[in-house]
Amino acid sequence: MDYPRIIKGRLDSFRVKPNIPDYQKMRDNFRWEEISSELAWFDNEHINIGHVAADAHLETDRRNKKALIWESQRGEVEEFTFANLAKLSNKFANILVNEAGVLRGDRVFFFLERVPEIFVGILGTLKAGAVFGPLFSAFGPDAVRDRLFDSKAKVLVTSPSLKRKIAEIIPGLPNLEKIIVVNRKNDVLDADDLSYEAAMERASENFQTVHTNKEDYAIMHYTSGTTGKPKGAVHVHNAVIGHYATAKYVLDLHSDDIYWCTADPGWVTGTSYGMFGPWSNGITQFVYEGVFSARQWYKMLEKWKVTVWYTAPTAIRMLMKAGDDLPGKFDLNSVRHVCSVGEPLNPEAVMWGERVLGKSIHDNWWQTETGSIMIANYAIQDIKPGSMGRPFPGITAGIIDDNFDELPAGQEGNLAVRTGWPSMFRTYWGKHDLYQSRFKKGWYITGDRARTDDEGYFHFISRADDVINSAGHKVGPFEVESVLMEHPAVAEAGVIGKPDPITTEVIKAFVSLKRGFEPGEDLKEDIKRFAMKRLSMAAAPREIDFVDSLPKTRSGKIMRRLLKAKELGLPLGDTSTLEND
Ligand code: AMP
């Protein structure tokens, strides 16, 4: 079905003039150096993201401006100015250096709920010259262990209940020297835990931020691949140029905005755009700790008079499901600009935004590895529902064939980005060969398939690999299969993404059983629970089918493509490498 183009109209029809008044002109004149000069550098080579996001505002009229408004699930509110964030993050940096022995470049990981301490802690870690890595609080012990072990994290910042959840893995982490526990509920702490509250109390509020080199490592986000365990994509302090520029020009942030990014800081969107993008721009952001509820989300938009809202397709589809009448019960007039990322945004969702919310939803595309938005729909530009938009000014994106040569408009191929943008990842932690394999002929190969049209808009087609997109969480099938095989009854497992109208895909596992185990509903449920406890809700199989054996290549690799084709009733394609066919 063809969807009508959403026409944005002339510049003077906008309530607030968009930061990009003319896309083509912006593209023609864009220079990263110019953008970068808007940020607070120590000198030509040295910059620190923590400094740019917090302390840089101290000498400006934003000093006492609210940086963070936080509301808990239970409705408590806490507010922090930029000066508060600067001071608290100094204290945290002092704790790391003086009480946890953290040195420049050490890894400090956060396995914490969406509480203000995670924001303070991350800023403090950066200011101390260490590298932070966030872990989604819904992860189970296996998922946490893999990431802490691989990164050789020296410090873990967590809460009593999350620590209890992963207690079994801690003895197996030889590099972990200190656990800092954020104890909001006044739990009894273990003897060797460092209490965040007590340490903050004694820490000095003065700290000399480390003058990190722009190429020093700063951020580590784990991301899934098809084979092997998740890999740590590493970003440097220079990345903040990308966060800043894209927050300004794609999210279209203006100084008096109230901005809400619904992503958790456990994922890259929750740090690039739930911290560094808005704060490097000196913007007030709202954070809601609670879980999704359509009514509650509309209420938050109304209550905090949110003007710019960055969310995700699964959330939008759940809002759609909650009914067209609901938004009308709230005053959503403050909302000026809505953006979405993480999964394909269906044209129906864009049309719903226009019809029911009275807002255009601006889809954009990027990845953990790219660090910042690469392709976007801009406030000023018409939207073609179903398209991710056009490359950010300063970014060259293309569609290339399997020889890495560019394809003309209209042809499906591999989505690639010309190397060299500021927030490009610099390595996969400990896997530099794998990193290098992602670059060919001056392109970074994204792992997505797409096409362009004759106006240069990009249209997403699919992943090129087996990585599953479950409500925006990227899940590597190998990680799930490995956990399933730890179940005493499972001999082998093959995992695929099965299309789902709300969450893009759900995880489906095909499992063969060890001798002596009988297939049955109880066993299915037991395996599901087993996986949920070790991974997370998004990564655990929603469906399990028992099979006698799994289709494999002659070299023994599970042919997930065949499992998927059979599941969806699609042609099986080339089966020449299948064993026993
Ligand atoms: P992550 O690294 O977890 O941020 O996931 C990045 C992947 O999510 C991309 O490679 C895409 O497969 C998918 N993705 C992100 N944004 C979009 C979008 N706007 N449309 C379609 N897929 C997207």
PDB file of N, CA and C and ligand atoms in Angstrom, residues 222-224 267-269 313 340-345 363-370 375 387-388 415 446-448 460-463 467 469 472-474, ligand 1:
ATOM      1  N   TYR A 222      28.029  -3.245  25.043  1.00  0.00           N
ATOM      2  CA  TYR A 222      28.050  -4.589  24.448  1.00  0.00           C
ATOM      3  C   TYR A 222      26.903  -4.735  23.454  1.00  0.00           C
ATOM      4  N   THR A 223      27.225  -5.387  22.353  1.00  0.00           N
ATOM      5  CA  THR A 223      26.222  -5.570  21.300  1.00  0.00           C
ATOM      6  C   THR A 223      26.341  -6.993  20.767  1.00  0.00           C
ATOM      7  N   SER A 224      25.247  -7.491  20.242  1.00  0.00           N
ATOM      8  CA  SER A 224      25.206  -8.904  19.860  1.00  0.00           C
ATOM      9  C   SER A 224      25.638  -9.129  18.427  1.00  0.00           C
ATOM     10  N   TRP A 267      21.426   0.824  27.389  1.00  0.00           N
ATOM     11  CA  TRP A 267      21.615   0.722  25.937  1.00  0.00           C
ATOM     12  C   TRP A 267      22.185   2.029  25.417  1.00  0.00           C
ATOM     13  N   VAL A 268      22.728   1.950  24.225  1.00  0.00           N
ATOM     14  CA  VAL A 268      23.444   3.106  23.692  1.00  0.00           C
ATOM     15  C   VAL A 268      22.534   4.343  23.531  1.00  0.00           C
ATOM     16  N   THR A 269      21.267   4.134  23.198  1.00  0.00           N
ATOM     17  CA  THR A 269      20.393   5.307  23.043  1.00  0.00           C
ATOM     18  C   THR A 269      20.249   6.041  24.384  1.00  0.00           C
ATOM     19  N   PRO A 313       9.866   2.189  18.294  1.00  0.00           N
ATOM     20  CA  PRO A 313       8.689   1.627  17.632  1.00  0.00           C
ATOM     21  C   PRO A 313       7.849   0.693  18.504  1.00  0.00           C
ATOM     22  N   SER A 340      12.008   8.519  16.765  1.00  0.00           N
ATOM     23  CA  SER A 340      11.933   7.099  17.086  1.00  0.00           C
ATOM     24  C   SER A 340      13.157   6.394  16.523  1.00  0.00           C
ATOM     25  N   VAL A 341      13.626   5.370  17.234  1.00  0.00           N
ATOM     26  CA  VAL A 341      14.791   4.614  16.764  1.00  0.00           C
ATOM     27  C   VAL A 341      14.773   3.188  17.295  1.00  0.00           C
ATOM     28  N   GLY A 342      15.528   2.326  16.677  1.00  0.00           N
ATOM     29  CA  GLY A 342      15.819   1.008  17.245  1.00  0.00           C
ATOM     30  C   GLY A 342      15.258  -0.151  16.462  1.00  0.00           C
ATOM     31  N   GLU A 343      14.174   0.077  15.757  1.00  0.00           N
ATOM     32  CA  GLU A 343      13.531  -0.980  14.973  1.00  0.00           C
ATOM     33  C   GLU A 343      12.860  -0.293  13.792  1.00  0.00           C
ATOM     34  N   PRO A 344      12.436  -1.090  12.814  1.00  0.00           N
ATOM     35  CA  PRO A 344      11.683  -0.482  11.721  1.00  0.00           C
ATOM     36  C   PRO A 344      10.385   0.144  12.247  1.00  0.00           C
ATOM     37  N   LEU A 345      10.126   1.345  11.839  1.00  0.00           N
ATOM     38  CA  LEU A 345       8.890   2.024  12.246  1.00  0.00           C
ATOM     39  C   LEU A 345       7.888   1.880  11.092  1.00  0.00           C
ATOM     40  N   ASP A 363      11.412   8.949  12.254  1.00  0.00           N
ATOM     41  CA  ASP A 363      12.234   7.743  12.399  1.00  0.00           C
ATOM     42  C   ASP A 363      13.694   8.096  12.125  1.00  0.00           C
ATOM     43  N   ASN A 364      14.596   7.491  12.856  1.00  0.00           N
ATOM     44  CA  ASN A 364      16.005   7.620  12.482  1.00  0.00           C
ATOM     45  C   ASN A 364      16.735   6.313  12.742  1.00  0.00           C
ATOM     46  N   TRP A 365      17.903   6.211  12.119  1.00  0.00           N
ATOM     47  CA  TRP A 365      18.650   4.951  12.128  1.00  0.00           C
ATOM     48  C   TRP A 365      20.075   5.163  12.610  1.00  0.00           C
ATOM     49  N   TRP A 366      20.493   4.313  13.486  1.00  0.00           N
ATOM     50  CA  TRP A 366      21.911   4.223  13.875  1.00  0.00           C
ATOM     51  C   TRP A 366      22.109   2.962  14.666  1.00  0.00           C
ATOM     52  N   GLN A 367      23.335   2.731  15.153  1.00  0.00           N
ATOM     53  CA  GLN A 367      23.655   1.488  15.862  1.00  0.00           C
ATOM     54  C   GLN A 367      24.613   1.781  17.013  1.00  0.00           C
ATOM     55  N   THR A 368      24.769   0.788  17.873  1.00  0.00           N
ATOM     56  CA  THR A 368      25.782   0.874  18.921  1.00  0.00           C
ATOM     57  C   THR A 368      27.126   1.286  18.312  1.00  0.00           C
ATOM     58  N   GLU A 369      27.489   0.652  17.221  1.00  0.00           N
ATOM     59  CA  GLU A 369      28.808   0.904  16.631  1.00  0.00           C
ATOM     60  C   GLU A 369      28.945   2.320  16.077  1.00  0.00           C
ATOM     61  N   THR A 370      27.868   2.879  15.568  1.00  0.00           N
ATOM     62  CA  THR A 370      27.990   4.218  14.954  1.00  0.00           C
ATOM     63  C   THR A 370      27.988   5.302  16.029  1.00  0.00           C
ATOM     64  N   ILE A 375      21.250   8.354  10.006  1.00  0.00           N
ATOM     65  CA  ILE A 375      20.230   8.613   8.977  1.00  0.00           C
ATOM     66  C   ILE A 375      18.983   9.057   9.719  1.00  0.00           C
ATOM     67  N   SER A 387      10.206   5.232   5.665  1.00  0.00           N
ATOM     68  CA  SER A 387      11.620   5.502   5.383  1.00  0.00           C
ATOM     69  C   SER A 387      12.327   6.023   6.628  1.00  0.00           C
ATOM     70  N   MET A 388      13.615   5.656   6.745  1.00  0.00           N
ATOM     71  CA  MET A 388      14.413   6.108   7.893  1.00  0.00           C
ATOM     72  C   MET A 388      14.935   7.520   7.674  1.00  0.00           C
ATOM     73  N   LEU A 415      23.793  -1.820   3.728  1.00  0.00           N
ATOM     74  CA  LEU A 415      23.859  -0.430   4.175  1.00  0.00           C
ATOM     75  C   LEU A 415      25.251  -0.187   4.747  1.00  0.00           C
ATOM     76  N   THR A 446      27.433  -2.095   7.941  1.00  0.00           N
ATOM     77  CA  THR A 446      26.583  -2.030   9.133  1.00  0.00           C
ATOM     78  C   THR A 446      25.933  -3.356   9.509  1.00  0.00           C
ATOM     79  N   GLY A 447      25.805  -4.273   8.541  1.00  0.00           N
ATOM     80  CA  GLY A 447      25.079  -5.522   8.840  1.00  0.00           C
ATOM     81  C   GLY A 447      23.592  -5.413   8.586  1.00  0.00           C
ATOM     82  N   ASP A 448      23.150  -4.289   8.039  1.00  0.00           N
ATOM     83  CA  ASP A 448      21.741  -4.140   7.653  1.00  0.00           C
ATOM     84  C   ASP A 448      21.625  -4.119   6.132  1.00  0.00           C
ATOM     85  N   PHE A 460      14.793   0.742   5.131  1.00  0.00           N
ATOM     86  CA  PHE A 460      15.336  -0.456   5.778  1.00  0.00           C
ATOM     87  C   PHE A 460      14.671  -1.695   5.196  1.00  0.00           C
ATOM     88  N   ILE A 461      15.451  -2.739   4.986  1.00  0.00           N
ATOM     89  CA  ILE A 461      14.853  -3.995   4.509  1.00  0.00           C
ATOM     90  C   ILE A 461      14.944  -5.080   5.583  1.00  0.00           C
ATOM     91  N   SER A 462      16.137  -5.353   6.066  1.00  0.00           N
ATOM     92  CA  SER A 462      16.287  -6.411   7.079  1.00  0.00           C
ATOM     93  C   SER A 462      17.707  -6.380   7.606  1.00  0.00           C
ATOM     94  N   ARG A 463      17.973  -7.227   8.569  1.00  0.00           N
ATOM     95  CA  ARG A 463      19.350  -7.472   8.959  1.00  0.00           C
ATOM     96  C   ARG A 463      19.969  -8.395   7.913  1.00  0.00           C
ATOM     97  N   VAL A 467      21.067 -11.658  13.649  1.00  0.00           N
ATOM     98  CA  VAL A 467      20.786 -10.937  14.892  1.00  0.00           C
ATOM     99  C   VAL A 467      19.293 -10.607  14.958  1.00  0.00           C
ATOM    100  N   ASN A 469      15.923  -8.675  16.479  1.00  0.00           N
ATOM    101  CA  ASN A 469      15.519  -7.394  17.056  1.00  0.00           C
ATOM    102  C   ASN A 469      14.245  -7.616  17.868  1.00  0.00           C
ATOM    103  N   GLY A 472      13.580  -3.835  20.075  1.00  0.00           N
ATOM    104  CA  GLY A 472      14.715  -2.917  20.065  1.00  0.00           C
ATOM    105  C   GLY A 472      15.961  -3.498  20.710  1.00  0.00           C
ATOM    106  N   HIS A 473      15.818  -4.597  21.449  1.00  0.00           N
ATOM    107  CA  HIS A 473      16.989  -5.240  22.052  1.00  0.00           C
ATOM    108  C   HIS A 473      17.584  -6.164  20.990  1.00  0.00           C
ATOM    109  N   LYS A 474      18.864  -5.967  20.699  1.00  0.00           N
ATOM    110  CA  LYS A 474      19.481  -6.816  19.713  1.00  0.00           C
ATOM    111  C   LYS A 474      19.973  -8.087  20.405  1.00  0.00           C
TER     112      LYS A 474
HETATM  113  P1  AMP B   1      21.802  -1.353  18.353  1.00  0.00           P
HETATM  114  O1  AMP B   1      23.211  -1.550  17.993  1.00  0.00           O
HETATM  115  O2  AMP B   1      21.325  -2.169  19.488  1.00  0.00           O
HETATM  116  O3  AMP B   1      21.515   0.102  18.517  1.00  0.00           O
HETATM  117  O4  AMP B   1      20.937  -1.851  17.121  1.00  0.00           O
HETATM  118  C1  AMP B   1      21.133  -1.344  15.839  1.00  0.00           C
HETATM  119  C2  AMP B   1      20.256  -2.053  14.857  1.00  0.00           C
HETATM  120  O5  AMP B   1      18.872  -1.791  15.151  1.00  0.00           O
HETATM  121  C3  AMP B   1      20.428  -1.606  13.444  1.00  0.00           C
HETATM  122  O6  AMP B   1      21.554  -2.195  12.826  1.00  0.00           O
HETATM  123  C4  AMP B   1      19.104  -2.036  12.831  1.00  0.00           C
HETATM  124  O7  AMP B   1      19.112  -3.422  12.529  1.00  0.00           O
HETATM  125  C5  AMP B   1      18.130  -1.734  13.948  1.00  0.00           C
HETATM  126  N1  AMP B   1      17.590  -0.363  13.787  1.00  0.00           N
HETATM  127  C6  AMP B   1      17.946   0.746  14.445  1.00  0.00           C
HETATM  128  N2  AMP B   1      17.211   1.809  14.038  1.00  0.00           N
HETATM  129  C7  AMP B   1      16.393   1.358  13.069  1.00  0.00           C
HETATM  130  C8  AMP B   1      15.400   1.970  12.235  1.00  0.00           C
HETATM  131  N3  AMP B   1      15.109   3.240  12.321  1.00  0.00           N
HETATM  132  N4  AMP B   1      14.783   1.181  11.329  1.00  0.00           N
HETATM  133  C9  AMP B   1      15.078  -0.139  11.226  1.00  0.00           C
HETATM  134  N5  AMP B   1      15.982  -0.772  11.985  1.00  0.00           N
HETATM  135  C10 AMP B   1      16.643  -0.032  12.898  1.00  0.00           C
END
